[in-house]
Amino acid sequence: MTDHCRTFGLIGKNIDYSFSQNYFSRKFAEESINDAVYVNFDIEEISQVLAVFAQKNSGYNVTIPYKKQIIPYLHQLSPEAEAIGAVNVVQVLAGSKLKGHNTDWSGFYHSLQPLLKSHHQKALVLGTGGASEAVCYALKKLKINITKVSRYHSANTLSYEDLDEKIMTEHTIIINCTPLGTFPDIENYPDIPYTYLNENHLLYDLIYNPEETRFLQRGKEQGAVIKNGYEMLAIQAEESWKIWNEK
């Protein structure tokens, strides 16, 4: 480190497992970026973010559960973050003004696109949090029809109990945007009827640890193509770095 070291970091809760800290620390070492460090800002509630911002660091990532909660603490949003209603990158502008961005959607978009076939027209999106909104934003750009799935049936979402053979057969893309199956609870998985999956299905899990969740394993057993969230995270991380270093 030098005397003019820049500090970047991840704002979240219970983030010892952080992808971001490992990724950026390795990036800085491999690319000889000697004026930057990346740390975790593990806070118990969103109001504590004010103390983090008071440190006048150089940029932030944001993760669960604060992607939506952080918005009132920012001065402005990018068009994508505003449309999605969630922020995963905070840019520090002149005068310590804070601008929220969303690069989750782009990471998902570019990691999913190469896997798409002509029969991938409809998607089930499991979960309704900030990550889910970014996924839906990307799917709309890919012109893929979206059906959200949650624990409870509503006007805008199906419940897991609603998923029958017809729905599962029609929706050949299924994306897990829930935390179910994340280490250390690796035996958990979304309660969908896996028996209706086949080789036409593409299962995408935003989780990257473990590398192959039970959700993905059960899809693979039925012949589905599977993908975890590591590449999505890597893409969004690189886009974060570009945003922080904009002149």
GROMACS .gro file of C-alpha atoms in nm:
model
  247
    1MET     CA    1   0.000   0.000   0.000
    2THR     CA    2   0.101   0.359  -0.057
    3ASP     CA    3   0.017   0.674   0.133
    4HIS     CA    4  -0.251   0.759  -0.123
    5CYS     CA    5  -0.417   0.417  -0.113
    6ARG     CA    6  -0.775   0.404  -0.235
    7THR     CA    7  -1.022   0.193  -0.037
    8PHE     CA    8  -1.308   0.009  -0.204
    9GLY     CA    9  -1.541  -0.232  -0.033
   10LEU     CA   10  -1.857  -0.439  -0.008
   11ILE     CA   11  -2.156  -0.321   0.197
   12GLY     CA   12  -2.366  -0.610   0.326
   13LYS     CA   13  -2.457  -0.828   0.622
   14ASN     CA   14  -2.282  -1.150   0.725
   15ILE     CA   15  -2.044  -1.127   0.428
   16ASP     CA   16  -1.740  -1.318   0.549
   17TYR     CA   17  -1.790  -1.544   0.245
   18SER     CA   18  -1.758  -1.242   0.013
   19PHE     CA   19  -1.682  -1.312  -0.352
   20SER     CA   20  -1.597  -0.947  -0.401
   21GLN     CA   21  -1.314  -0.916  -0.150
   22ASN     CA   22  -1.141  -1.227  -0.282
   23TYR     CA   23  -1.194  -1.123  -0.644
   24PHE     CA   24  -1.064  -0.768  -0.612
   25SER     CA   25  -0.773  -0.858  -0.383
   26ARG     CA   26  -0.659  -1.112  -0.642
   27LYS     CA   27  -0.717  -0.864  -0.927
   28PHE     CA   28  -0.511  -0.595  -0.754
   29ALA     CA   29  -0.223  -0.841  -0.696
   30GLU     CA   30  -0.228  -0.989  -1.047
   31GLU     CA   31  -0.253  -0.651  -1.223
   32SER     CA   32  -0.006  -0.474  -0.992
   33ILE     CA   33  -0.268  -0.222  -0.880
   34ASN     CA   34  -0.070  -0.104  -0.579
   35ASP     CA   35  -0.276   0.198  -0.474
   36ALA     CA   36  -0.600   0.013  -0.391
   37VAL     CA   37  -0.742  -0.220  -0.127
   38TYR     CA   38  -1.080  -0.390  -0.099
   39VAL     CA   39  -1.248  -0.457   0.236
   40ASN     CA   40  -1.583  -0.574   0.375
   41PHE     CA   41  -1.819  -0.328   0.542
   42ASP     CA   42  -2.034  -0.573   0.738
   43ILE     CA   43  -2.318  -0.374   0.895
   44GLU     CA   44  -2.612  -0.491   1.107
   45GLU     CA   45  -2.861  -0.239   0.969
   46ILE     CA   46  -2.870   0.000   0.677
   47SER     CA   47  -2.852   0.318   0.889
   48GLN     CA   48  -2.491   0.222   0.973
   49VAL     CA   49  -2.399   0.291   0.610
   50LEU     CA   50  -2.372   0.659   0.701
   51ALA     CA   51  -2.063   0.582   0.912
   52VAL     CA   52  -1.916   0.390   0.617
   53PHE     CA   53  -1.977   0.679   0.378
   54ALA     CA   54  -1.824   0.921   0.629
   55GLN     CA   55  -1.490   0.743   0.581
   56LYS     CA   56  -1.481   0.892   0.229
   57ASN     CA   57  -1.375   0.572   0.057
   58SER     CA   58  -1.337   0.545  -0.320
   59GLY     CA   59  -1.628   0.318  -0.417
   60TYR     CA   60  -1.858   0.043  -0.299
   61ASN     CA   61  -2.036  -0.273  -0.397
   62VAL     CA   62  -2.366  -0.356  -0.227
   63THR     CA   63  -2.509  -0.699  -0.156
   64ILE     CA   64  -2.790  -0.870   0.035
   65PRO     CA   65  -2.991  -0.739   0.214
   66TYR     CA   66  -2.919  -0.375   0.125
   67LYS     CA   67  -2.952  -0.347  -0.254
   68LYS     CA   68  -3.291  -0.178  -0.223
   69GLN     CA   69  -3.251  -0.031   0.127
   70ILE     CA   70  -2.945   0.176   0.031
   71ILE     CA   71  -3.125   0.387  -0.230
   72PRO     CA   72  -3.251   0.662   0.008
   73TYR     CA   73  -2.890   0.718   0.122
   74LEU     CA   74  -2.770   0.803  -0.231
   75HIS     CA   75  -2.784   1.133  -0.420
   76GLN     CA   76  -2.866   0.995  -0.764
   77LEU     CA   77  -2.921   0.675  -0.960
   78SER     CA   78  -2.823   0.553  -1.305
   79PRO     CA   79  -3.118   0.487  -1.539
   80GLU     CA   80  -3.067   0.110  -1.496
   81ALA     CA   81  -3.062   0.126  -1.116
   82GLU     CA   82  -3.373   0.343  -1.119
   83ALA     CA   83  -3.558   0.105  -1.351
   84ILE     CA   84  -3.455  -0.204  -1.152
   85GLY     CA   85  -3.504  -0.046  -0.811
   86ALA     CA   86  -3.183  -0.194  -0.673
   87VAL     CA   87  -2.819  -0.087  -0.648
   88ASN     CA   88  -2.506  -0.305  -0.636
   89VAL     CA   89  -2.244  -0.037  -0.716
   90VAL     CA   90  -2.198   0.304  -0.553
   91GLN     CA   91  -1.983   0.559  -0.733
   92VAL     CA   92  -1.829   0.849  -0.540
   93LEU     CA   93  -1.859   1.169  -0.743
   94ALA     CA   94  -1.712   1.515  -0.691
   95GLY     CA   95  -1.814   1.671  -0.363
   96SER     CA   96  -1.865   1.325  -0.210
   97LYS     CA   97  -2.195   1.285  -0.396
   98LEU     CA   98  -2.300   0.920  -0.424
   99LYS     CA   99  -2.447   0.765  -0.739
  100GLY     CA  100  -2.604   0.420  -0.743
  101HIS     CA  101  -2.560   0.184  -1.037
  102ASN     CA  102  -2.676  -0.167  -1.118
  103THR     CA  103  -2.434  -0.397  -1.300
  104ASP     CA  104  -2.600  -0.720  -1.184
  105TRP     CA  105  -2.833  -0.712  -1.484
  106SER     CA  106  -2.543  -0.680  -1.729
  107GLY     CA  107  -2.347  -0.961  -1.564
  108PHE     CA  108  -2.650  -1.186  -1.591
  109TYR     CA  109  -2.730  -1.077  -1.947
  110HIS     CA  110  -2.383  -1.148  -2.086
  111SER     CA  111  -2.340  -1.479  -1.902
  112LEU     CA  112  -2.682  -1.612  -2.007
  113GLN     CA  113  -2.691  -1.496  -2.370
  114PRO     CA  114  -2.442  -1.752  -2.513
  115LEU     CA  115  -2.652  -2.040  -2.373
  116LEU     CA  116  -2.982  -1.936  -2.530
  117LYS     CA  117  -3.147  -2.151  -2.798
  118SER     CA  118  -3.450  -2.080  -3.013
  119HIS     CA  119  -3.680  -2.271  -2.775
  120HIS     CA  120  -3.581  -2.054  -2.478
  121GLN     CA  121  -3.877  -1.818  -2.496
  122LYS     CA  122  -4.016  -1.821  -2.140
  123ALA     CA  123  -3.849  -1.802  -1.800
  124LEU     CA  124  -3.948  -1.876  -1.442
  125VAL     CA  125  -3.773  -1.638  -1.201
  126LEU     CA  126  -3.759  -1.782  -0.850
  127GLY     CA  127  -3.755  -1.508  -0.586
  128THR     CA  128  -3.859  -1.143  -0.572
  129GLY     CA  129  -3.560  -0.955  -0.420
  130GLY     CA  130  -3.319  -0.705  -0.572
  131ALA     CA  131  -3.130  -0.971  -0.766
  132SER     CA  132  -3.456  -1.093  -0.914
  133GLU     CA  133  -3.538  -0.744  -1.043
  134ALA     CA  134  -3.199  -0.721  -1.216
  135VAL     CA  135  -3.254  -1.063  -1.376
  136CYS     CA  136  -3.598  -0.959  -1.501
  137TYR     CA  137  -3.454  -0.639  -1.648
  138ALA     CA  138  -3.200  -0.845  -1.845
  139LEU     CA  139  -3.460  -1.099  -1.958
  140LYS     CA  140  -3.680  -0.820  -2.093
  141LYS     CA  141  -3.385  -0.691  -2.296
  142LEU     CA  142  -3.345  -1.046  -2.433
  143LYS     CA  143  -3.718  -1.044  -2.519
  144ILE     CA  144  -3.784  -1.346  -2.297
  145ASN     CA  145  -4.127  -1.378  -2.134
  146ILE     CA  146  -4.107  -1.371  -1.752
  147THR     CA  147  -4.311  -1.540  -1.482
  148LYS     CA  148  -4.211  -1.471  -1.122
  149VAL     CA  149  -4.240  -1.741  -0.857
  150SER     CA  150  -4.263  -1.674  -0.485
  151ARG     CA  151  -4.375  -1.857  -0.172
  152TYR     CA  152  -4.716  -1.694  -0.201
  153HIS     CA  153  -4.948  -1.659  -0.498
  154SER     CA  154  -5.037  -1.301  -0.594
  155ALA     CA  155  -5.161  -1.106  -0.893
  156ASN     CA  156  -4.804  -1.081  -1.024
  157THR     CA  157  -4.646  -1.407  -0.907
  158LEU     CA  158  -4.710  -1.779  -0.904
  159SER     CA  159  -4.654  -1.982  -0.590
  160TYR     CA  160  -4.439  -2.295  -0.592
  161GLU     CA  161  -4.760  -2.498  -0.553
  162ASP     CA  162  -4.888  -2.351  -0.882
  163LEU     CA  163  -4.605  -2.509  -1.084
  164ASP     CA  164  -4.753  -2.797  -1.283
  165GLU     CA  165  -4.633  -2.997  -1.581
  166LYS     CA  166  -4.770  -2.748  -1.835
  167ILE     CA  167  -4.599  -2.448  -1.674
  168MET     CA  168  -4.270  -2.631  -1.627
  169THR     CA  169  -4.268  -2.760  -1.984
  170GLU     CA  170  -4.345  -2.418  -2.133
  171HIS     CA  171  -4.087  -2.231  -1.926
  172THR     CA  172  -3.756  -2.370  -2.043
  173ILE     CA  173  -3.541  -2.119  -1.851
  174ILE     CA  174  -3.549  -2.135  -1.471
  175ILE     CA  175  -3.341  -1.891  -1.265
  176ASN     CA  176  -3.285  -1.925  -0.891
  177CYS     CA  177  -3.263  -1.577  -0.740
  178THR     CA  178  -3.320  -1.702  -0.385
  179PRO     CA  179  -3.040  -1.778  -0.133
  180LEU     CA  180  -3.160  -2.140  -0.103
  181GLY     CA  181  -2.861  -2.373  -0.135
  182THR     CA  182  -2.590  -2.122  -0.046
  183PHE     CA  183  -2.300  -2.255   0.162
  184PRO     CA  184  -2.323  -2.378   0.435
  185ASP     CA  185  -2.689  -2.481   0.381
  186ILE     CA  186  -2.600  -2.673   0.068
  187GLU     CA  187  -2.880  -2.931   0.095
  188ASN     CA  188  -3.151  -2.668   0.049
  189TYR     CA  189  -3.306  -2.599  -0.291
  190PRO     CA  190  -3.614  -2.432  -0.440
  191ASP     CA  191  -3.922  -2.653  -0.419
  192ILE     CA  192  -4.007  -2.691  -0.787
  193PRO     CA  193  -4.126  -3.015  -0.957
  194TYR     CA  194  -3.791  -3.125  -1.102
  195THR     CA  195  -3.943  -3.437  -1.261
  196TYR     CA  196  -4.087  -3.217  -1.539
  197LEU     CA  197  -3.744  -3.091  -1.645
  198ASN     CA  198  -3.572  -3.223  -1.956
  199GLU     CA  199  -3.289  -3.151  -2.201
  200ASN     CA  200  -3.473  -2.842  -2.331
  201HIS     CA  201  -3.437  -2.669  -1.996
  202LEU     CA  202  -3.169  -2.424  -1.890
  203LEU     CA  203  -3.123  -2.383  -1.514
  204TYR     CA  204  -2.928  -2.081  -1.390
  205ASP     CA  205  -2.842  -2.033  -1.023
  206LEU     CA  206  -2.714  -1.694  -0.906
  207ILE     CA  207  -2.533  -1.881  -0.626
  208TYR     CA  208  -2.168  -1.966  -0.692
  209ASN     CA  209  -2.078  -2.135  -0.360
  210PRO     CA  210  -2.112  -2.428  -0.386
  211GLU     CA  211  -2.015  -2.442  -0.752
  212GLU     CA  212  -2.300  -2.685  -0.819
  213THR     CA  213  -2.601  -2.637  -0.594
  214ARG     CA  214  -2.866  -2.902  -0.534
  215PHE     CA  215  -3.091  -2.696  -0.764
  216LEU     CA  216  -2.839  -2.735  -1.045
  217GLN     CA  217  -2.763  -3.098  -0.961
  218ARG     CA  218  -3.130  -3.191  -0.980
  219GLY     CA  219  -3.164  -3.013  -1.312
  220LYS     CA  220  -2.857  -3.188  -1.452
  221GLU     CA  221  -3.002  -3.525  -1.346
  222GLN     CA  222  -3.298  -3.450  -1.574
  223GLY     CA  223  -3.073  -3.356  -1.867
  224ALA     CA  224  -3.096  -2.978  -1.831
  225VAL     CA  225  -2.813  -2.737  -1.916
  226ILE     CA  226  -2.689  -2.571  -1.596
  227LYS     CA  227  -2.498  -2.252  -1.508
  228ASN     CA  228  -2.392  -2.099  -1.177
  229GLY     CA  229  -2.349  -1.732  -1.090
  230TYR     CA  230  -1.969  -1.702  -1.091
  231GLU     CA  231  -1.935  -1.551  -1.439
  232MET     CA  232  -2.217  -1.307  -1.367
  233LEU     CA  233  -2.032  -1.188  -1.057
  234ALA     CA  234  -1.701  -1.156  -1.241
  235ILE     CA  235  -1.860  -0.948  -1.518
  236GLN     CA  236  -2.039  -0.717  -1.276
  237ALA     CA  237  -1.720  -0.678  -1.071
  238GLU     CA  238  -1.523  -0.564  -1.377
  239GLU     CA  239  -1.798  -0.319  -1.464
  240SER     CA  240  -1.785  -0.188  -1.106
  241TRP     CA  241  -1.414  -0.122  -1.149
  242LYS     CA  242  -1.477   0.072  -1.471
  243ILE     CA  243  -1.741   0.286  -1.300
  244TRP     CA  244  -1.515   0.366  -1.002
  245ASN     CA  245  -1.234   0.471  -1.235
  246GLU     CA  246  -1.437   0.691  -1.468
  247LYS     CA  247  -1.278   1.030  -1.516
   0.00000   0.00000   0.00000
